[in-house]
mmCIF file of C-alpha atoms in Angstrom:
data_model
loop_
_atom_site.group_PDB
_atom_site.id
_atom_site.type_symbol
_atom_site.label_atom_id
_atom_site.label_comp_id
_atom_site.label_asym_id
_atom_site.label_seq_id
_atom_site.Cartn_x
_atom_site.Cartn_y
_atom_site.Cartn_z
ATOM 1 C CA UNK A 657 21.579 31.099 -42.644
ATOM 2 C CA UNK A 658 25.097 32.494 -42.360
ATOM 3 C CA UNK A 659 24.566 34.522 -45.560
ATOM 4 C CA UNK A 660 21.253 35.863 -44.282
ATOM 5 C CA UNK A 661 22.936 36.815 -41.025
ATOM 6 C CA UNK A 662 25.602 38.810 -42.889
ATOM 7 C CA UNK A 663 23.025 40.503 -45.155
ATOM 8 C CA UNK A 664 20.989 41.626 -42.145
ATOM 9 C CA UNK A 665 24.129 42.802 -40.339
ATOM 10 C CA UNK A 666 25.219 44.938 -43.326
ATOM 11 C CA UNK A 667 21.709 46.416 -43.745
ATOM 12 C CA UNK A 668 21.610 47.371 -40.065
ATOM 13 C CA UNK A 669 25.106 48.887 -40.229
ATOM 14 C CA UNK A 670 24.332 50.985 -43.328
ATOM 15 C CA UNK A 671 20.973 52.082 -41.926
ATOM 16 C CA UNK A 672 22.505 53.155 -38.644
ATOM 17 C CA UNK A 673 24.869 55.423 -40.626
ATOM 18 C CA UNK A 674 21.956 56.853 -42.627
ATOM 19 C CA UNK A 675 20.068 57.427 -39.392
ATOM 20 C CA UNK A 676 22.329 60.305 -38.335
ATOM 21 C CA UNK A 677 20.389 63.450 -37.547
ATOM 22 C CA UNK A 678 20.429 66.147 -40.179
ATOM 23 C CA UNK A 679 20.200 69.782 -39.197
ATOM 24 C CA UNK A 680 17.512 70.759 -41.698
ATOM 25 C CA UNK A 681 15.022 73.163 -40.172
ATOM 26 C CA UNK A 682 11.450 73.877 -41.127
ATOM 27 C CA UNK A 683 10.395 76.512 -38.591
ATOM 28 C CA UNK A 684 11.061 80.256 -38.807
ATOM 29 C CA UNK A 685 9.209 82.953 -36.825
ATOM 30 C CA UNK A 686 8.559 85.069 -39.916
ATOM 31 C CA UNK A 687 5.191 85.993 -41.380
ATOM 32 C CA UNK A 688 4.833 86.935 -45.010
ATOM 33 C CA UNK A 689 2.233 89.591 -45.734
ATOM 34 C CA UNK A 690 0.910 90.277 -49.243
ATOM 35 C CA UNK A 691 -0.850 93.522 -50.064
ATOM 36 C CA UNK A 692 -3.874 93.486 -52.369
ATOM 37 C CA UNK A 693 -6.268 96.013 -53.822
ATOM 38 C CA UNK A 694 -9.581 95.954 -51.959
ATOM 39 C CA UNK A 695 -11.723 96.449 -55.097
ATOM 40 C CA UNK A 696 -9.857 94.392 -57.700
ATOM 41 C CA UNK A 697 -8.279 91.774 -55.375
ATOM 42 C CA UNK A 698 -5.062 92.048 -57.389
ATOM 43 C CA UNK A 699 -1.567 92.390 -55.898
ATOM 44 C CA UNK A 700 -0.952 96.004 -54.956
ATOM 45 C CA UNK A 701 1.901 98.079 -53.618
ATOM 46 C CA UNK A 702 2.085 99.763 -50.238
ATOM 47 C CA UNK A 703 4.286 102.715 -49.400
ATOM 48 C CA UNK A 704 5.462 103.117 -45.826
ATOM 49 C CA UNK A 705 8.409 104.487 -43.886
ATOM 50 C CA UNK A 706 8.977 101.451 -41.672
ATOM 51 C CA UNK A 707 7.258 98.785 -39.575
ATOM 52 C CA UNK A 708 7.837 98.594 -35.819
ATOM 53 C CA UNK A 709 7.156 95.628 -33.565
ATOM 54 C CA UNK A 710 6.206 96.202 -29.946
ATOM 55 C CA UNK A 711 8.885 94.900 -27.575
ATOM 56 C CA UNK A 712 11.660 94.702 -30.174
ATOM 57 C CA UNK A 713 14.565 97.098 -30.572
ATOM 58 C CA UNK A 714 14.778 96.418 -34.309
ATOM 59 C CA UNK A 715 12.548 98.248 -36.785
ATOM 60 C CA UNK A 716 11.712 96.483 -40.036
ATOM 61 C CA UNK A 717 12.312 98.201 -43.384
ATOM 62 C CA UNK A 718 14.018 101.211 -41.760
ATOM 63 C CA UNK A 719 16.848 102.724 -43.763
ATOM 64 C CA UNK A 720 19.895 104.183 -42.056
ATOM 65 C CA UNK A 721 21.082 106.859 -41.534
ATOM 66 C CA UNK A 722 17.888 108.528 -42.851
ATOM 67 C CA UNK A 723 14.645 106.623 -43.215
ATOM 68 C CA UNK A 724 13.117 106.655 -46.705
ATOM 69 C CA UNK A 725 9.856 105.384 -48.134
ATOM 70 C CA UNK A 726 9.606 101.711 -49.031
ATOM 71 C CA UNK A 727 7.351 100.543 -51.845
ATOM 72 C CA UNK A 728 6.584 96.858 -51.541
ATOM 73 C CA UNK A 729 3.988 94.295 -52.541
ATOM 74 C CA UNK A 730 5.003 91.858 -49.823
ATOM 75 C CA UNK A 731 6.540 92.266 -46.361
ATOM 76 C CA UNK A 732 8.428 89.807 -44.149
ATOM 77 C CA UNK A 733 8.053 90.414 -40.412
ATOM 78 C CA UNK A 734 9.466 88.419 -37.505
ATOM 79 C CA UNK A 735 7.030 87.648 -34.704
ATOM 80 C CA UNK A 736 8.131 87.408 -31.069
ATOM 81 C CA UNK A 737 9.008 83.719 -30.570
ATOM 82 C CA UNK A 738 8.907 84.139 -26.777
ATOM 83 C CA UNK A 739 5.309 85.414 -26.710
ATOM 84 C CA UNK A 740 1.940 84.360 -28.125
ATOM 85 C CA UNK A 741 1.170 87.665 -29.825
ATOM 86 C CA UNK A 742 2.987 90.505 -31.590
ATOM 87 C CA UNK A 743 1.785 94.013 -32.358
ATOM 88 C CA UNK A 744 3.142 95.548 -35.575
ATOM 89 C CA UNK A 745 2.817 99.260 -36.338
ATOM 90 C CA UNK A 746 3.039 100.332 -39.992
ATOM 91 C CA UNK A 747 4.354 103.914 -40.066
ATOM 92 C CA UNK A 748 3.277 105.896 -43.113
ATOM 93 C CA UNK A 749 4.167 109.489 -43.959
ATOM 94 C CA UNK A 750 0.670 110.580 -43.002
ATOM 95 C CA UNK A 751 -0.060 108.316 -40.021
ATOM 96 C CA UNK A 752 0.102 104.722 -38.835
ATOM 97 C CA UNK A 753 -1.946 101.516 -38.768
ATOM 98 C CA UNK A 754 -1.557 98.546 -36.464
ATOM 99 C CA UNK A 755 -1.824 94.796 -36.924
ATOM 100 C CA UNK A 756 -1.817 92.481 -33.896
ATOM 101 C CA UNK A 757 -1.330 88.779 -34.592
ATOM 102 C CA UNK A 758 -1.713 85.830 -32.231
ATOM 103 C CA UNK A 759 -0.134 82.370 -32.563
ATOM 104 C CA UNK A 760 1.030 79.346 -30.617
ATOM 105 C CA UNK A 761 4.647 78.357 -30.086
ATOM 106 C CA UNK A 762 6.147 74.899 -30.176
ATOM 107 C CA UNK A 763 9.745 73.895 -29.488
ATOM 108 C CA UNK A 764 11.610 70.806 -30.677
ATOM 109 C CA UNK A 765 15.023 69.616 -29.570
ATOM 110 C CA UNK A 766 16.584 68.312 -32.788
ATOM 111 C CA UNK A 767 19.874 66.895 -31.457
ATOM 112 C CA UNK A 768 22.911 67.921 -29.468
ATOM 113 C CA UNK A 769 24.678 68.708 -32.771
ATOM 114 C CA UNK A 770 21.805 70.662 -34.335
ATOM 115 C CA UNK A 771 20.276 72.321 -31.274
ATOM 116 C CA UNK A 772 16.586 73.161 -31.101
ATOM 117 C CA UNK A 773 14.033 74.866 -33.276
ATOM 118 C CA UNK A 774 10.772 76.695 -32.684
ATOM 119 C CA UNK A 775 7.575 76.599 -34.670
ATOM 120 C CA UNK A 776 4.704 79.039 -34.742
ATOM 121 C CA UNK A 777 1.268 77.780 -35.736
ATOM 122 C CA UNK A 778 -2.412 78.664 -35.378
ATOM 123 C CA UNK A 779 -1.784 82.232 -36.625
ATOM 124 C CA UNK A 780 -4.746 84.581 -36.059
ATOM 125 C CA UNK A 781 -5.528 88.266 -36.502
ATOM 126 C CA UNK A 782 -6.284 89.664 -33.035
ATOM 127 C CA UNK A 783 -6.687 93.368 -33.877
ATOM 128 C CA UNK A 784 -6.119 95.563 -36.911
ATOM 129 C CA UNK A 785 -6.723 99.066 -38.231
ATOM 130 C CA UNK A 786 -6.506 97.934 -41.848
ATOM 131 C CA UNK A 787 -9.769 97.733 -43.792
ATOM 132 C CA UNK A 788 -9.649 94.037 -44.556
ATOM 133 C CA UNK A 789 -7.153 91.390 -43.460
ATOM 134 C CA UNK A 790 -7.283 87.612 -43.769
ATOM 135 C CA UNK A 791 -5.047 84.701 -42.782
ATOM 136 C CA UNK A 792 -4.351 82.424 -45.748
ATOM 137 C CA UNK A 793 -1.811 80.110 -44.073
ATOM 138 C CA UNK A 794 -1.687 79.803 -40.290
ATOM 139 C CA UNK A 795 1.676 78.031 -40.041
ATOM 140 C CA UNK A 796 4.934 80.000 -40.138
ATOM 141 C CA UNK A 797 7.661 78.128 -41.978
ATOM 142 C CA UNK A 798 11.057 78.544 -43.543
ATOM 143 C CA UNK A 799 9.352 78.292 -46.956
ATOM 144 C CA UNK A 800 7.950 81.779 -46.314
ATOM 145 C CA UNK A 801 4.675 81.149 -48.081
ATOM 146 C CA UNK A 802 2.105 83.944 -47.770
ATOM 147 C CA UNK A 803 0.476 83.935 -44.324
ATOM 148 C CA UNK A 804 -1.604 87.124 -44.362
ATOM 149 C CA UNK A 805 -3.256 89.209 -47.079
ATOM 150 C CA UNK A 806 -4.000 92.874 -46.379
ATOM 151 C CA UNK A 807 -6.568 94.505 -48.659
ATOM 152 C CA UNK A 808 -6.314 98.276 -48.927
ATOM 153 C CA UNK B 26 -11.099 -21.580 -48.184
ATOM 154 C CA UNK B 27 -13.455 -21.362 -45.258
ATOM 155 C CA UNK B 28 -10.485 -21.634 -42.926
ATOM 156 C CA UNK B 29 -8.604 -18.854 -44.743
ATOM 157 C CA UNK B 30 -11.578 -16.474 -44.698
ATOM 158 C CA UNK B 31 -12.011 -17.122 -40.989
ATOM 159 C CA UNK B 32 -8.370 -16.148 -40.381
ATOM 160 C CA UNK B 33 -8.742 -12.958 -42.456
ATOM 161 C CA UNK B 34 -11.917 -12.013 -40.568
ATOM 162 C CA UNK B 35 -10.161 -12.648 -37.271
ATOM 163 C CA UNK B 36 -7.006 -10.693 -38.177
ATOM 164 C CA UNK B 37 -8.765 -7.713 -39.806
ATOM 165 C CA UNK B 38 -9.791 -5.953 -36.549
ATOM 166 C CA UNK B 39 -6.243 -6.413 -35.205
ATOM 167 C CA UNK B 40 -4.760 -4.863 -38.347
ATOM 168 C CA UNK B 41 -7.271 -2.005 -38.162
ATOM 169 C CA UNK B 42 -6.451 -1.450 -34.473
ATOM 170 C CA UNK B 43 -2.725 -1.315 -35.251
ATOM 171 C CA UNK B 44 -3.335 1.222 -38.038
ATOM 172 C CA UNK B 45 -5.502 3.291 -35.710
ATOM 173 C CA UNK B 46 -2.825 3.290 -33.047
ATOM 174 C CA UNK B 47 -0.186 4.424 -35.625
ATOM 175 C CA UNK B 48 -2.334 7.345 -36.770
ATOM 176 C CA UNK B 49 -3.041 8.274 -33.123
ATOM 177 C CA UNK B 50 0.692 8.280 -32.492
ATOM 178 C CA UNK B 51 1.264 10.636 -35.456
ATOM 179 C CA UNK B 52 -1.550 12.903 -34.276
ATOM 180 C CA UNK B 53 -0.150 12.901 -30.748
ATOM 181 C CA UNK B 54 3.291 13.805 -32.099
ATOM 182 C CA UNK B 55 1.737 16.631 -34.140
ATOM 183 C CA UNK B 56 0.116 18.019 -30.999
ATOM 184 C CA UNK B 57 3.211 17.462 -28.852
ATOM 185 C CA UNK B 58 5.500 19.372 -31.190
ATOM 186 C CA UNK B 59 3.512 22.516 -30.348
ATOM 187 C CA UNK B 60 4.161 22.096 -26.624
ATOM 188 C CA UNK B 61 6.901 24.455 -25.367
ATOM 189 C CA UNK B 62 10.311 22.908 -24.766
ATOM 190 C CA UNK B 63 11.422 25.758 -22.516
ATOM 191 C CA UNK B 64 11.514 29.438 -21.682
ATOM 192 C CA UNK B 65 14.475 31.521 -22.836
ATOM 193 C CA UNK B 66 15.201 34.524 -20.643
ATOM 194 C CA UNK B 67 17.957 37.005 -21.291
ATOM 195 C CA UNK B 68 19.190 40.543 -21.460
ATOM 196 C CA UNK B 69 20.498 42.969 -24.057
ATOM 197 C CA UNK B 70 24.276 43.363 -23.915
ATOM 198 C CA UNK B 71 24.318 46.554 -26.011
ATOM 199 C CA UNK B 72 22.194 48.439 -23.432
ATOM 200 C CA UNK B 73 24.495 47.292 -20.619
ATOM 201 C CA UNK B 74 27.673 48.262 -22.516
ATOM 202 C CA UNK B 75 26.208 51.617 -23.602
ATOM 203 C CA UNK B 76 25.235 52.409 -20.018
ATOM 204 C CA UNK B 77 28.921 52.118 -19.116
ATOM 205 C CA UNK B 78 30.451 53.821 -22.165
ATOM 206 C CA UNK B 79 27.910 56.442 -23.279
ATOM 207 C CA UNK B 80 27.410 59.297 -20.800
ATOM 208 C CA UNK B 81 24.107 60.261 -22.424
ATOM 209 C CA UNK B 82 22.517 56.797 -21.981
ATOM 210 C CA UNK B 83 21.526 54.599 -19.082
ATOM 211 C CA UNK B 84 19.275 51.577 -19.481
ATOM 212 C CA UNK B 85 18.644 47.860 -19.553
ATOM 213 C CA UNK B 86 16.354 45.401 -21.312
ATOM 214 C CA UNK B 87 15.137 41.883 -20.467
ATOM 215 C CA UNK B 88 13.710 39.345 -22.892
ATOM 216 C CA UNK B 89 11.608 36.195 -22.523
ATOM 217 C CA UNK B 90 10.722 33.753 -25.306
ATOM 218 C CA UNK B 91 8.570 30.624 -25.309
ATOM 219 C CA UNK B 92 8.585 28.200 -28.249
ATOM 220 C CA UNK B 93 5.528 26.596 -29.797
ATOM 221 C CA UNK B 94 7.146 24.423 -32.513
ATOM 222 C CA UNK B 95 8.627 27.045 -34.887
ATOM 223 C CA UNK B 96 6.587 29.907 -33.428
ATOM 224 C CA UNK B 97 7.868 31.951 -30.489
ATOM 225 C CA UNK B 98 5.878 34.140 -28.152
ATOM 226 C CA UNK B 99 8.179 37.012 -27.187
ATOM 227 C CA UNK B 100 8.016 39.650 -24.441
ATOM 228 C CA UNK B 101 10.625 42.330 -23.867
ATOM 229 C CA UNK B 102 10.708 45.012 -21.213
ATOM 230 C CA UNK B 103 13.205 47.678 -20.332
ATOM 231 C CA UNK B 104 14.002 51.110 -19.062
ATOM 232 C CA UNK B 105 16.153 53.903 -20.402
ATOM 233 C CA UNK B 106 17.228 57.393 -19.448
ATOM 234 C CA UNK B 107 18.909 59.861 -21.763
ATOM 235 C CA UNK B 108 20.550 63.212 -21.210
ATOM 236 C CA UNK B 109 21.895 65.643 -23.798
ATOM 237 C CA UNK B 110 23.636 68.857 -22.853
ATOM 238 C CA UNK B 111 24.899 71.658 -25.065
ATOM 239 C CA UNK B 112 25.829 75.263 -24.270
ATOM 240 C CA UNK B 113 22.228 76.338 -24.900
ATOM 241 C CA UNK B 114 20.160 73.172 -24.335
ATOM 242 C CA UNK B 115 19.642 70.638 -21.572
ATOM 243 C CA UNK B 116 17.400 67.668 -22.376
ATOM 244 C CA UNK B 117 16.645 64.671 -20.131
ATOM 245 C CA UNK B 118 14.109 61.856 -20.260
ATOM 246 C CA UNK B 119 13.370 58.628 -18.414
ATOM 247 C CA UNK B 120 10.792 55.915 -18.865
ATOM 248 C CA UNK B 121 9.825 52.275 -19.162
ATOM 249 C CA UNK B 122 8.730 50.243 -22.144
ATOM 250 C CA UNK B 123 7.625 46.810 -23.215
ATOM 251 C CA UNK B 124 7.275 44.988 -26.491
ATOM 252 C CA UNK B 125 5.249 41.869 -27.233
ATOM 253 C CA UNK B 126 5.025 39.823 -30.387
ATOM 254 C CA UNK B 127 5.589 36.627 -32.297
ATOM 255 C CA UNK B 128 8.637 35.262 -34.139
ATOM 256 C CA UNK B 129 8.608 32.535 -36.780
ATOM 257 C CA UNK B 130 11.730 30.424 -37.170
ATOM 258 C CA UNK B 131 12.846 29.315 -40.614
ATOM 259 C CA UNK B 132 15.162 26.574 -39.341
ATOM 260 C CA UNK B 133 12.584 23.790 -39.130
ATOM 261 C CA UNK B 134 14.792 20.784 -38.589
ATOM 262 C CA UNK B 135 17.636 22.078 -36.456
ATOM 263 C CA UNK B 136 18.226 19.516 -33.680
ATOM 264 C CA UNK B 137 19.228 22.224 -31.145
ATOM 265 C CA UNK B 138 16.301 24.442 -32.130
ATOM 266 C CA UNK B 139 18.682 27.223 -33.209
ATOM 267 C CA UNK B 140 16.539 29.843 -34.869
ATOM 268 C CA UNK B 141 16.714 32.298 -37.711
ATOM 269 C CA UNK B 142 13.518 34.244 -37.384
ATOM 270 C CA UNK B 143 11.297 36.976 -38.678
ATOM 271 C CA UNK B 144 8.658 38.497 -36.456
ATOM 272 C CA UNK B 145 6.573 41.450 -35.412
ATOM 273 C CA UNK B 146 6.208 43.440 -32.206
ATOM 274 C CA UNK B 147 3.855 45.918 -30.632
ATOM 275 C CA UNK B 148 5.783 48.438 -28.525
ATOM 276 C CA UNK B 149 4.504 50.670 -25.742
ATOM 277 C CA UNK B 150 6.404 53.152 -23.580
ATOM 278 C CA UNK B 151 5.611 55.604 -20.791
ATOM 279 C CA UNK B 152 8.081 58.384 -20.100
ATOM 280 C CA UNK B 153 8.689 61.918 -18.869
ATOM 281 C CA UNK B 154 11.046 64.513 -20.343
ATOM 282 C CA UNK B 155 12.389 67.975 -19.474
ATOM 283 C CA UNK B 156 13.999 70.536 -21.731
ATOM 284 C CA UNK B 157 15.641 73.856 -20.889
ATOM 285 C CA UNK B 158 16.735 76.051 -23.782
ATOM 286 C CA UNK B 159 18.371 79.458 -24.030
ATOM 287 C CA UNK B 160 17.500 81.142 -27.317
ATOM 288 C CA UNK B 161 19.288 84.181 -28.690
ATOM 289 C CA UNK B 162 17.178 85.938 -31.291
ATOM 290 C CA UNK B 163 18.689 88.839 -33.278
ATOM 291 C CA UNK B 164 15.406 90.784 -33.122
ATOM 292 C CA UNK B 165 13.874 89.722 -29.804
ATOM 293 C CA UNK B 166 16.923 89.186 -27.601
ATOM 294 C CA UNK B 167 17.758 86.309 -25.242
ATOM 295 C CA UNK B 168 15.314 84.137 -23.331
ATOM 296 C CA UNK B 169 15.554 80.933 -21.256
ATOM 297 C CA UNK B 170 12.533 78.612 -21.326
ATOM 298 C CA UNK B 171 11.850 75.309 -19.584
ATOM 299 C CA UNK B 172 9.437 72.727 -20.987
ATOM 300 C CA UNK B 173 8.220 69.410 -19.557
ATOM 301 C CA UNK B 174 6.161 66.496 -20.784
ATOM 302 C CA UNK B 175 4.963 64.225 -18.001
ATOM 303 C CA UNK B 176 3.709 60.610 -18.310
ATOM 304 C CA UNK B 177 3.682 60.642 -22.100
ATOM 305 C CA UNK B 178 2.452 57.409 -23.664
ATOM 306 C CA UNK B 179 3.962 56.103 -26.902
ATOM 307 C CA UNK B 180 2.966 53.238 -29.187
ATOM 308 C CA UNK B 181 4.752 51.802 -32.198
ATOM 309 C CA UNK B 182 5.170 48.700 -34.345
ATOM 310 C CA UNK B 183 8.274 46.704 -35.221
ATOM 311 C CA UNK B 184 9.333 44.192 -37.846
ATOM 312 C CA UNK B 185 12.210 42.107 -36.539
ATOM 313 C CA UNK B 186 14.697 39.537 -37.711
ATOM 314 C CA UNK B 187 17.512 37.775 -35.939
ATOM 315 C CA UNK B 188 19.301 34.665 -34.795
ATOM 316 C CA UNK B 189 19.347 32.549 -31.633
ATOM 317 C CA UNK B 190 22.208 30.087 -31.310
ATOM 318 C CA UNK B 191 22.753 27.520 -28.573
ATOM 319 C CA UNK B 192 26.316 27.999 -27.315
ATOM 320 C CA UNK B 193 26.417 25.222 -24.693
ATOM 321 C CA UNK B 194 24.064 23.743 -22.109
ATOM 322 C CA UNK B 195 21.367 26.274 -21.342
ATOM 323 C CA UNK B 196 23.450 29.254 -22.567
ATOM 324 C CA UNK B 197 22.297 30.931 -25.785
ATOM 325 C CA UNK B 198 23.324 34.050 -27.722
ATOM 326 C CA UNK B 199 21.675 35.964 -30.506
ATOM 327 C CA UNK B 200 20.780 39.259 -32.066
ATOM 328 C CA UNK B 201 17.610 41.061 -33.053
ATOM 329 C CA UNK B 202 17.503 43.737 -35.750
ATOM 330 C CA UNK B 203 14.430 45.955 -35.587
ATOM 331 C CA UNK B 204 12.655 48.180 -38.068
ATOM 332 C CA UNK B 205 10.524 50.472 -35.913
ATOM 333 C CA UNK B 206 7.634 52.372 -37.433
ATOM 334 C CA UNK B 207 4.249 54.082 -36.887
ATOM 335 C CA UNK B 208 5.240 55.907 -33.699
ATOM 336 C CA UNK B 209 2.472 57.833 -31.983
ATOM 337 C CA UNK B 210 2.862 59.895 -28.812
ATOM 338 C CA UNK B 211 0.240 61.766 -26.817
ATOM 339 C CA UNK B 212 2.208 64.754 -25.490
ATOM 340 C CA UNK B 213 0.385 68.112 -25.545
ATOM 341 C CA UNK B 214 1.490 70.658 -28.162
ATOM 342 C CA UNK B 215 4.197 73.075 -27.104
ATOM 343 C CA UNK B 216 7.155 70.736 -26.697
ATOM 344 C CA UNK B 217 7.632 67.948 -29.235
ATOM 345 C CA UNK B 218 8.869 64.686 -27.668
ATOM 346 C CA UNK B 219 12.491 64.110 -28.588
ATOM 347 C CA UNK B 220 13.321 60.577 -27.506
ATOM 348 C CA UNK B 221 11.025 57.663 -26.626
ATOM 349 C CA UNK B 222 12.422 54.865 -24.415
ATOM 350 C CA UNK B 223 12.411 51.633 -26.417
ATOM 351 C CA UNK B 224 11.957 53.480 -29.717
ATOM 352 C CA UNK B 225 14.592 56.218 -29.942
ATOM 353 C CA UNK B 226 14.542 59.653 -31.498
ATOM 354 C CA UNK B 227 11.199 60.808 -32.775
ATOM 355 C CA UNK B 228 12.431 63.014 -35.620
ATOM 356 C CA UNK B 229 11.860 60.320 -38.257
ATOM 357 C CA UNK B 230 8.681 58.332 -38.843
ATOM 358 C CA UNK B 231 10.703 55.094 -38.819
ATOM 359 C CA UNK B 232 14.028 54.043 -37.353
ATOM 360 C CA UNK B 233 16.291 51.028 -36.781
ATOM 361 C CA UNK B 234 17.313 49.248 -33.627
ATOM 362 C CA UNK B 235 19.685 46.437 -32.770
ATOM 363 C CA UNK B 236 20.051 44.199 -29.725
ATOM 364 C CA UNK B 237 22.660 41.581 -28.940
ATOM 365 C CA UNK B 238 21.253 39.182 -26.400
ATOM 366 C CA UNK B 239 22.600 36.596 -23.984
ATOM 367 C CA UNK B 240 19.918 34.131 -22.929
ATOM 368 C CA UNK B 241 19.398 31.125 -20.692
ATOM 369 C CA UNK B 242 16.919 28.440 -21.631
ATOM 370 C CA UNK B 243 14.962 26.949 -18.748
ATOM 371 C CA UNK B 244 13.739 23.567 -20.076
ATOM 372 C CA UNK B 245 10.182 22.504 -19.321
ATOM 373 C CA UNK B 246 10.022 19.448 -21.614
ATOM 374 C CA UNK B 247 12.567 17.134 -23.141
ATOM 375 C CA UNK B 248 13.346 18.189 -26.691
ATOM 376 C CA UNK B 249 12.993 15.476 -29.393
#
């Protein structure tokens, strides 16, 4: 019995050390958009000057001091973590197109050492001026898997 | 010969009666050993010490155990409150919980009924929690949000092991190590529950717990 008591005590002690919170995070308010060709369905490039988000001072993909064209097949955009929707405006040399996404926010207090983290889930397309857009993954995560495909 | 057979015939029912009474006695003893010898009631010392030494914790826990031979019916109830503060976050919860289950002792022949046991528990807690967080986002600026979960219900299971040792008279001491698992909570989405009274932090699907108990045994039957 004494031996069993010691074994249990050691297991509990070791486990309590292993139980310390780690600061790994899984949430990130970033959507990944892939661009595809509307007729072939294959990955395609898009050329734009920059992408603006309503309510944010920052402009995505803007070059300083002079803005230049960006040619990309995928774009990473940060949604507003304090709201349930974000309107993005893609500025091209010959005009602009908008994409408004909706989502739900969730917050988790990790620990006093690690702080808190936010998650965005239930991603939806609310409005868009693009020809065809679909959500392929409605959860935003640090893995940055593709969330939206825009066919042009 | 006639005389001898008469004696045997006369004595046979007496012998049979004696045998019957012996087997009844054994049966009675078998039944009696399942009658409780007493109720052990106690409290968790770790909760009491933590309440005094850990600013983020305040709580207590009571235990009651009734023996049925080597099987123990166990009920535990308690309350805890936690508070965590950082520069950007302020979290607080409070709630009550209970656990109920059965322990099986593996010390069958201990004269004092000291126990080394394994057992299982069902745990249930009801609690409320509040969280205020200030987030600074490089793109979207700074924002303070407050979240609350009210009257959240939590359920979980536990596998336990431990010791109960008679110190003197009715005074007992012991410990219980707990492997807690299968936590489920019913808070609405938006703010994930952080800490469940009686269970602990929710970030992992299973966790460990440990109690060091002082107990008093109130005898209800003389122990053989």
